[in-house]
Amino acid sequence: MNRIITVSREFGSGGRTIAKMTGEKLGLPVYDNELLAHIAENSGFSRDYINEKAENETLGGLISKSLSGLANYNHISAEDYLWQVQRQTILDLAEKESCIIVGRCADYILRDKADCLRIFIHADRSLREERIVSVYHDASKETPEKRIRNKDKRRSAFYNYHTDMEWGDPHNYHVCLDSGKLGFEKCADIICTLY
Amino acid sequence: MNRIITVSREFGSGGRTIAKMTGEKLGLPVYDNELLAHIAENSGFSRDYINEKAENETLGGLISKSLSGLANYNHISAEDYLWQVQRQTILDLAEKESCIIVGRCADYILRDKADCLRIFIHADRSLREERIVSVYHDASKETPEKRIRNKDKRRSAFYNYHTDMEWGDPHNYHVCLDSGKLGFEKCADIICTLY
């Protein structure tokens, strides 16, 4: 059975960087948001395929069922369609190979379907603000405080909407790590040790 | 400077056992609730001493000040007195030696006063129930569900009352570990690695 590492992370905590360091150490491919979106985009999943898949899944089934009361199965909303495509992409990846997946509720999606090590990375706000300025300083004109607030709010809302769990609740993860206090290298080492 | 490990833990998660295993591996003394109470009891801290100490501390000072409006300094409540004694005991221990302290808001008490590694241990409810039955089965006639609910509620209330932080919020700890999924030995190993 493939073994998967899922990494959930606060914005600016370095979760993606730690995932990449871990991937290099363990020789595992790392799939982040962008890469997952890219794969999903090119996967050619048709709406029919997704709807069919969705019917066989609890959450998807519920969506389809609730929608079917209002409209045709084929008129699943754009958000739900995207969610189903990304969800299916994650399930397919987990079936294909051992890997590391960053974000996208992968911990929840794979909870009963794969051998998962679930990680949550967080850090003090001040350290995250500093890091955002140094890493993303050209990308946005918003203040780092506002960017963190918005990004975390969106990640939390996304997670809470698509799962029945709470984002950042330690009970959902094998390990929660403070990347600011421990450093990225040590975080990656701990994940390797546990894997 | 002494280096302290603080271990907060859910009831039945094996936090104290993990602390003891870590203590043995690192050759550090481990102070749990009972031992701290015993030391405090025999420390001979007089109410005057505690009141005097309290005046020089933010939280204690606030308690004294708010009480002084109502009554004499010497009439600090039994709970606040006990809190101050245990608090002073923890501060004295941390000044005396490197050690591991289980519970009693030690992470908060020592936050600006010592070099601390802050750990939170949790586990699935079902595993905790099982463990409570096997470890404490003679000690109580309550159901394990009820014991866990009550104990966690009390620990959480104690922590939230005495600190301005939330018990079990991953941001308050360097590492949160799921002792049920990882096993006690691995948890102790991770703590040793980080120390």
Short mmCIF file of C-alpha atoms in Angstrom, two decimals, chain A:
data_model
loop_
_atom_site.label_atom_id
_atom_site.label_comp_id
_atom_site.label_asym_id
_atom_site.label_seq_id
_atom_site.Cartn_x
_atom_site.Cartn_y
_atom_site.Cartn_z
CA MET A 1 0.00 0.00 0.00
CA ASN A 2 1.24 3.48 -0.80
CA ARG A 3 2.11 5.70 2.12
CA ILE A 4 1.08 9.32 1.89
CA ILE A 5 2.14 12.38 3.87
CA THR A 6 -0.41 15.21 3.98
CA VAL A 7 0.73 18.68 4.99
CA SER A 8 -1.79 21.29 6.12
CA ARG A 9 -0.31 24.67 6.90
CA GLU A 10 -0.95 28.25 7.89
CA PHE A 11 -0.09 30.86 5.28
CA GLY A 12 3.54 31.93 5.64
CA SER A 13 4.49 29.08 7.97
CA GLY A 14 6.71 27.44 5.36
CA GLY A 15 4.59 24.29 5.11
CA ARG A 16 5.18 23.91 1.40
CA THR A 17 8.93 24.44 1.78
CA ILE A 18 9.06 21.86 4.58
CA ALA A 19 7.07 19.45 2.40
CA LYS A 20 9.62 19.92 -0.41
CA MET A 21 12.56 19.39 1.96
CA THR A 22 10.88 16.23 3.25
CA GLY A 23 10.25 15.05 -0.30
CA GLU A 24 13.91 15.46 -1.18
CA LYS A 25 15.07 13.61 1.92
CA LEU A 26 12.66 10.71 1.35
CA GLY A 27 12.75 10.70 -2.45
CA LEU A 28 9.00 11.29 -2.69
CA PRO A 29 7.16 13.51 -5.17
CA VAL A 30 5.44 16.55 -3.65
CA TYR A 31 2.09 17.80 -4.91
CA ASP A 32 1.06 21.30 -3.89
CA ASN A 33 -2.03 23.33 -4.75
CA GLU A 34 -0.70 24.58 -8.06
CA LEU A 35 0.48 21.21 -9.24
CA LEU A 36 -2.79 19.57 -8.23
CA ALA A 37 -4.76 22.24 -10.10
CA HIS A 38 -2.55 21.71 -13.14
CA ILE A 39 -3.02 17.92 -13.07
CA ALA A 40 -6.76 18.27 -12.53
CA GLU A 41 -6.96 20.73 -15.42
CA ASN A 42 -5.23 18.35 -17.78
CA SER A 43 -6.84 15.19 -16.52
CA GLY A 44 -9.78 15.51 -18.86
CA PHE A 45 -12.23 14.52 -16.16
CA SER A 46 -15.57 15.18 -17.76
CA ARG A 47 -18.53 16.41 -15.77
CA ASP A 48 -20.24 13.09 -16.45
CA TYR A 49 -17.30 11.13 -15.06
CA ILE A 50 -17.21 13.30 -11.94
CA ASN A 51 -20.95 13.05 -11.42
CA GLU A 52 -20.79 9.31 -11.78
CA LYS A 53 -17.91 9.10 -9.30
CA ALA A 54 -19.69 11.52 -7.01
CA GLU A 55 -22.73 9.30 -6.78
CA ASN A 56 -20.62 6.55 -5.30
CA GLU A 57 -19.09 8.75 -2.64
CA THR A 58 -20.71 9.94 0.53
CA LEU A 59 -20.00 13.64 0.23
CA GLY A 60 -20.29 13.76 -3.53
CA GLY A 61 -23.42 11.67 -3.36
CA LEU A 62 -24.93 14.07 -0.91
CA ILE A 63 -24.11 17.00 -3.15
CA SER A 64 -25.56 15.28 -6.18
CA LYS A 65 -28.64 14.24 -4.25
CA SER A 66 -29.24 17.64 -2.81
CA LEU A 67 -28.71 19.20 -6.21
CA SER A 68 -30.91 16.67 -7.95
CA GLY A 69 -33.83 17.97 -5.99
CA LEU A 70 -33.27 21.37 -7.51
CA ALA A 71 -31.86 20.68 -10.93
CA ASN A 72 -30.28 18.12 -13.22
CA TYR A 73 -27.19 16.12 -12.09
CA ASN A 74 -25.27 17.74 -14.91
CA HIS A 75 -25.72 21.17 -13.41
CA ILE A 76 -23.46 20.63 -10.42
CA SER A 77 -21.99 24.02 -9.45
CA ALA A 78 -18.55 25.11 -10.66
CA GLU A 79 -17.15 25.00 -7.10
CA ASP A 80 -18.44 21.52 -6.42
CA TYR A 81 -17.21 20.35 -9.80
CA LEU A 82 -13.73 21.71 -9.10
CA TRP A 83 -13.76 20.14 -5.65
CA GLN A 84 -14.73 16.77 -7.11
CA VAL A 85 -12.03 16.98 -9.77
CA GLN A 86 -9.33 17.85 -7.24
CA ARG A 87 -10.66 15.23 -4.88
CA GLN A 88 -10.52 12.59 -7.60
CA THR A 89 -7.02 13.72 -8.56
CA ILE A 90 -5.84 13.24 -4.97
CA LEU A 91 -7.46 9.80 -4.73
CA ASP A 92 -5.83 8.76 -8.02
CA LEU A 93 -2.41 10.04 -6.95
CA ALA A 94 -2.63 8.17 -3.64
CA GLU A 95 -3.50 5.00 -5.47
CA LYS A 96 -0.66 5.45 -7.95
CA GLU A 97 2.28 6.21 -5.68
CA SER A 98 3.62 7.13 -2.27
CA CYS A 99 3.82 10.91 -2.16
CA ILE A 100 3.45 14.14 -0.20
CA ILE A 101 0.33 16.27 -0.73
CA VAL A 102 0.12 19.88 0.47
CA GLY A 103 -3.29 21.37 1.30
CA ARG A 104 -6.62 20.70 -0.46
CA CYS A 105 -8.08 18.74 2.51
CA ALA A 106 -6.02 15.75 1.38
CA ASP A 107 -5.89 14.52 5.00
CA TYR A 108 -9.68 14.35 5.03
CA ILE A 109 -10.10 12.99 1.50
CA LEU A 110 -7.70 10.12 2.16
CA ARG A 111 -8.71 9.45 5.77
CA ASP A 112 -10.11 5.95 5.20
CA LYS A 113 -8.51 5.32 1.84
CA ALA A 114 -4.76 5.41 2.38
CA ASP A 115 -2.01 4.98 4.94
CA CYS A 116 -1.54 8.66 5.81
CA LEU A 117 0.77 10.62 8.06
CA ARG A 118 -1.10 13.86 8.75
CA ILE A 119 0.96 16.97 9.55
CA PHE A 120 -0.06 20.52 10.47
CA ILE A 121 2.51 23.33 10.28
CA HIS A 122 1.95 26.62 12.11
CA ALA A 123 4.05 29.57 13.28
CA ASP A 124 3.78 32.81 15.21
CA ARG A 125 2.07 35.57 13.29
CA SER A 126 5.11 37.88 13.46
CA LEU A 127 7.37 35.27 11.88
CA ARG A 128 4.81 34.56 9.18
CA GLU A 129 4.50 38.26 8.40
CA GLU A 130 8.26 38.58 8.09
CA ARG A 131 8.41 35.56 5.83
CA ILE A 132 5.59 36.76 3.61
CA VAL A 133 7.35 40.08 3.08
CA SER A 134 10.60 38.38 2.14
CA VAL A 135 9.08 35.62 -0.03
CA TYR A 136 6.04 37.23 -1.65
CA HIS A 137 6.87 40.94 -1.41
CA ASP A 138 6.23 41.61 -5.09
CA ALA A 139 3.07 39.63 -5.40
CA SER A 140 0.64 41.80 -3.47
CA LYS A 141 0.02 45.32 -2.29
CA GLU A 142 -1.94 44.23 0.77
CA THR A 143 -0.30 44.40 4.18
CA PRO A 144 1.11 41.07 5.40
CA GLU A 145 -1.32 41.15 8.36
CA LYS A 146 -4.25 41.36 5.99
CA ARG A 147 -2.89 38.71 3.64
CA ILE A 148 -2.42 36.25 6.49
CA ARG A 149 -5.88 36.96 7.86
CA ASN A 150 -7.52 36.49 4.47
CA LYS A 151 -5.55 33.42 3.42
CA ASP A 152 -6.01 31.61 6.71
CA LYS A 153 -9.69 32.51 6.73
CA ARG A 154 -10.10 31.09 3.24
CA ARG A 155 -8.16 27.90 4.05
CA SER A 156 -10.12 27.40 7.23
CA ALA A 157 -13.46 28.05 5.50
CA PHE A 158 -12.53 25.70 2.63
CA TYR A 159 -11.59 22.95 5.07
CA ASN A 160 -14.56 23.39 7.37
CA TYR A 161 -16.96 23.49 4.40
CA HIS A 162 -15.66 20.34 2.75
CA THR A 163 -15.06 18.29 5.89
CA ASP A 164 -16.85 17.75 9.19
CA MET A 165 -13.69 18.71 11.07
CA GLU A 166 -12.01 21.92 12.16
CA TRP A 167 -8.89 23.22 10.42
CA GLY A 168 -5.91 23.36 12.81
CA ASP A 169 -7.55 21.21 15.51
CA PRO A 170 -4.61 19.07 16.73
CA HIS A 171 -6.88 16.00 16.94
CA ASN A 172 -6.97 15.82 13.15
CA TYR A 173 -3.21 15.42 12.81
CA HIS A 174 -0.56 12.99 13.96
CA VAL A 175 1.79 15.91 14.60
CA CYS A 176 1.47 19.71 14.76
CA LEU A 177 4.76 21.56 14.45
CA ASP A 178 5.73 25.17 15.16
CA SER A 179 8.02 25.84 12.20
CA GLY A 180 9.04 29.24 13.57
CA LYS A 181 10.35 27.85 16.85
CA LEU A 182 11.74 24.56 15.53
CA GLY A 183 13.06 25.64 12.14
CA PHE A 184 12.22 24.08 8.77
CA GLU A 185 15.05 21.56 8.82
CA LYS A 186 14.00 20.09 12.17
CA CYS A 187 10.37 19.91 11.07
CA ALA A 188 11.39 17.99 7.95
CA ASP A 189 13.57 15.67 10.06
CA ILE A 190 10.71 14.87 12.42
CA ILE A 191 8.41 14.07 9.51
CA CYS A 192 11.09 11.80 7.99
CA THR A 193 11.57 10.02 11.33
CA LEU A 194 7.84 9.36 11.63
CA TYR A 195 7.50 8.21 8.04
#
